[in-house]
Structure formats: structure tokens, C-alpha cells
């Protein structure tokens, strides 16, 4: 008889735990705890305290590594007085017509 009571007590405990959890959930939904202003304020203060060292770290890293990311100045583009070597000057013509864009330059063939 002791084994039967032990075997039946397991489903009774599971069912009782489910009833307790359901009642506890229902009670907490009907009677929520008011939000604590101290908790929110403490979180905001902690966030502000963390932002200051983070800003210092980022500023120090930018000052130390900033020159690595600077873009070097571009070489001067060849002007009309400086044609590229190997190309003959072409007769002047308008860059484009109102209804067409200029065509791309032809590829240079090597002999």
C-alpha cells in the first residue's frame, strides 16, 4: 500500500504545484507592485557614470589611431595642358549633347 500512495503522490504534487503557480500568476496580475523610482534612478546614474569613461576611451583611441585613417591627398588630375603619355590630342568637341551622355573612352591597345 505504501508504494501505491507514493506513486499517486507524484501526480498530486505536480497538479498542486500547477494550481499554486496559476493562482500566484493571477494574483500578481491583479495586484502588481508599483515600480520603484529608486531602481530607475539608480540605473540612470549608473549609465551616466559608465558613459564618461567610455567617452574618454573612445577619444583616446581616436587621438592615437586617427592618423591611420586619414585619407592621403589625391594626385593632381592631368589638365588640358598635360595630356597622358602615348595618346594623341583629339580635336575638341562638346562633352555631351542634350539628349546623350558622353561615351566612355576607348581602350588603349598595346602592339
Tab-separated table of C-alpha atoms in Angstrom:
chain	number	residue	atom	x	y	z
A	1	UNK	CA	0.000	0.000	0.000
A	2	UNK	CA	2.937	2.321	0.682
A	3	UNK	CA	4.105	2.043	-2.942
A	4	UNK	CA	0.661	2.945	-4.271
A	5	UNK	CA	0.490	6.067	-2.099
A	6	UNK	CA	3.992	7.064	-3.199
A	7	UNK	CA	3.079	6.559	-6.869
A	8	UNK	CA	-0.120	8.585	-6.503
A	9	UNK	CA	1.564	11.390	-4.572
A	10	UNK	CA	3.713	12.423	-7.544
A	11	UNK	CA	0.776	13.449	-9.811
A	12	UNK	CA	-0.934	15.113	-6.842
A	13	UNK	CA	2.198	17.195	-6.123
A	14	UNK	CA	2.570	18.184	-9.808
A	15	UNK	CA	-1.113	19.135	-10.025
A	16	UNK	CA	-0.913	21.074	-6.742
A	17	UNK	CA	2.204	22.932	-7.954
A	18	UNK	CA	0.400	23.890	-11.179
A	19	UNK	CA	-2.622	25.183	-9.246
A	20	UNK	CA	-0.329	27.195	-6.960
A	21	UNK	CA	1.564	28.707	-9.953
A	22	UNK	CA	-1.693	29.635	-11.707
A	23	UNK	CA	-3.112	31.288	-8.596
A	24	UNK	CA	0.141	33.137	-7.925
A	25	UNK	CA	0.230	34.424	-11.520
A	26	UNK	CA	-3.400	35.538	-11.318
A	27	UNK	CA	-2.762	37.340	-8.013
A	28	UNK	CA	0.312	39.166	-9.345
A	29	UNK	CA	-1.584	40.310	-12.431
A	30	UNK	CA	-4.422	41.689	-10.310
A	31	UNK	CA	-2.118	43.325	-7.747
A	32	UNK	CA	1.074	44.474	-9.475
A	33	UNK	CA	3.824	46.003	-7.384
A	34	UNK	CA	4.373	49.712	-8.044
A	35	UNK	CA	7.595	50.495	-9.893
A	36	UNK	CA	10.395	51.608	-7.643
A	37	UNK	CA	11.713	55.079	-8.537
A	38	UNK	CA	14.963	54.307	-6.725
A	39	UNK	CA	15.688	51.445	-9.098
A	40	UNK	CA	15.142	53.524	-12.239
A	41	UNK	CA	17.132	56.427	-10.850
A	42	UNK	CA	19.995	54.152	-9.847
A	43	UNK	CA	20.046	52.668	-13.345
A	44	UNK	CA	20.198	56.130	-14.940
A	45	UNK	CA	23.016	57.218	-12.616
A	46	UNK	CA	24.982	54.043	-13.333
A	47	UNK	CA	24.532	54.604	-17.059
A	48	UNK	CA	25.817	58.172	-16.804
A	49	UNK	CA	28.801	57.018	-14.763
A	50	UNK	CA	29.660	54.432	-17.418
A	51	UNK	CA	29.362	56.900	-20.296
A	52	UNK	CA	32.115	59.184	-19.028
A	53	UNK	CA	34.916	56.558	-19.045
A	54	UNK	CA	33.622	55.192	-22.352
A	55	UNK	CA	33.883	58.641	-23.933
A	56	UNK	CA	37.430	59.021	-22.629
A	57	UNK	CA	38.419	55.631	-24.077
A	58	UNK	CA	36.961	56.477	-27.483
A	59	UNK	CA	38.583	59.916	-27.536
A	60	UNK	CA	41.985	58.484	-26.570
A	61	UNK	CA	41.717	55.795	-29.248
A	62	UNK	CA	40.711	58.355	-31.858
A	63	UNK	CA	43.619	60.599	-30.932
A	64	UNK	CA	46.079	57.696	-31.069
A	65	UNK	CA	44.766	55.963	-34.211
A	66	UNK	CA	43.228	58.896	-36.078
A	67	UNK	CA	46.237	59.487	-38.371
A	68	UNK	CA	45.983	55.899	-39.625
A	69	UNK	CA	42.571	56.615	-41.086
A	70	UNK	CA	43.327	59.985	-42.678
A	71	UNK	CA	42.919	59.905	-46.446
A	72	UNK	CA	46.098	60.865	-48.315
A	73	UNK	CA	45.683	63.750	-50.747
A	74	UNK	CA	44.810	62.671	-54.282
A	75	UNK	CA	47.393	63.291	-57.010
A	76	UNK	CA	46.564	66.259	-59.208
A	77	UNK	CA	44.426	65.381	-62.204
A	78	UNK	CA	46.028	65.975	-65.608
A	79	UNK	CA	44.759	69.185	-67.083
A	80	UNK	CA	44.261	70.152	-70.747
A	81	UNK	CA	47.921	71.226	-70.977
A	82	UNK	CA	49.099	67.840	-69.659
A	83	UNK	CA	47.788	65.028	-71.918
A	84	UNK	CA	48.636	61.491	-70.801
A	85	UNK	CA	51.694	59.986	-72.449
A	86	UNK	CA	51.022	57.841	-75.509
A	87	UNK	CA	47.769	59.484	-76.522
A	88	UNK	CA	47.456	61.970	-79.309
A	89	UNK	CA	45.352	65.047	-78.676
A	90	UNK	CA	41.867	64.803	-80.155
A	91	UNK	CA	40.024	67.591	-81.858
A	92	UNK	CA	37.827	69.476	-79.455
A	93	UNK	CA	34.123	68.642	-79.433
A	94	UNK	CA	31.321	69.172	-76.928
A	95	UNK	CA	31.368	66.820	-73.955
A	96	UNK	CA	27.802	65.718	-74.495
A	97	UNK	CA	24.706	66.591	-76.396
A	98	UNK	CA	21.493	67.449	-74.552
A	99	UNK	CA	19.927	64.045	-75.242
A	100	UNK	CA	23.049	61.835	-74.787
A	101	UNK	CA	25.699	61.320	-72.141
A	102	UNK	CA	29.363	61.298	-73.189
A	103	UNK	CA	30.646	57.930	-74.365
A	104	UNK	CA	33.348	56.164	-72.341
A	105	UNK	CA	36.931	56.457	-73.627
A	106	UNK	CA	38.219	53.730	-75.933
A	107	UNK	CA	40.613	51.130	-74.548
A	108	UNK	CA	44.287	51.532	-75.370
A	109	UNK	CA	45.674	48.683	-77.487
A	110	UNK	CA	49.225	47.520	-76.962
A	111	UNK	CA	51.116	46.366	-80.104
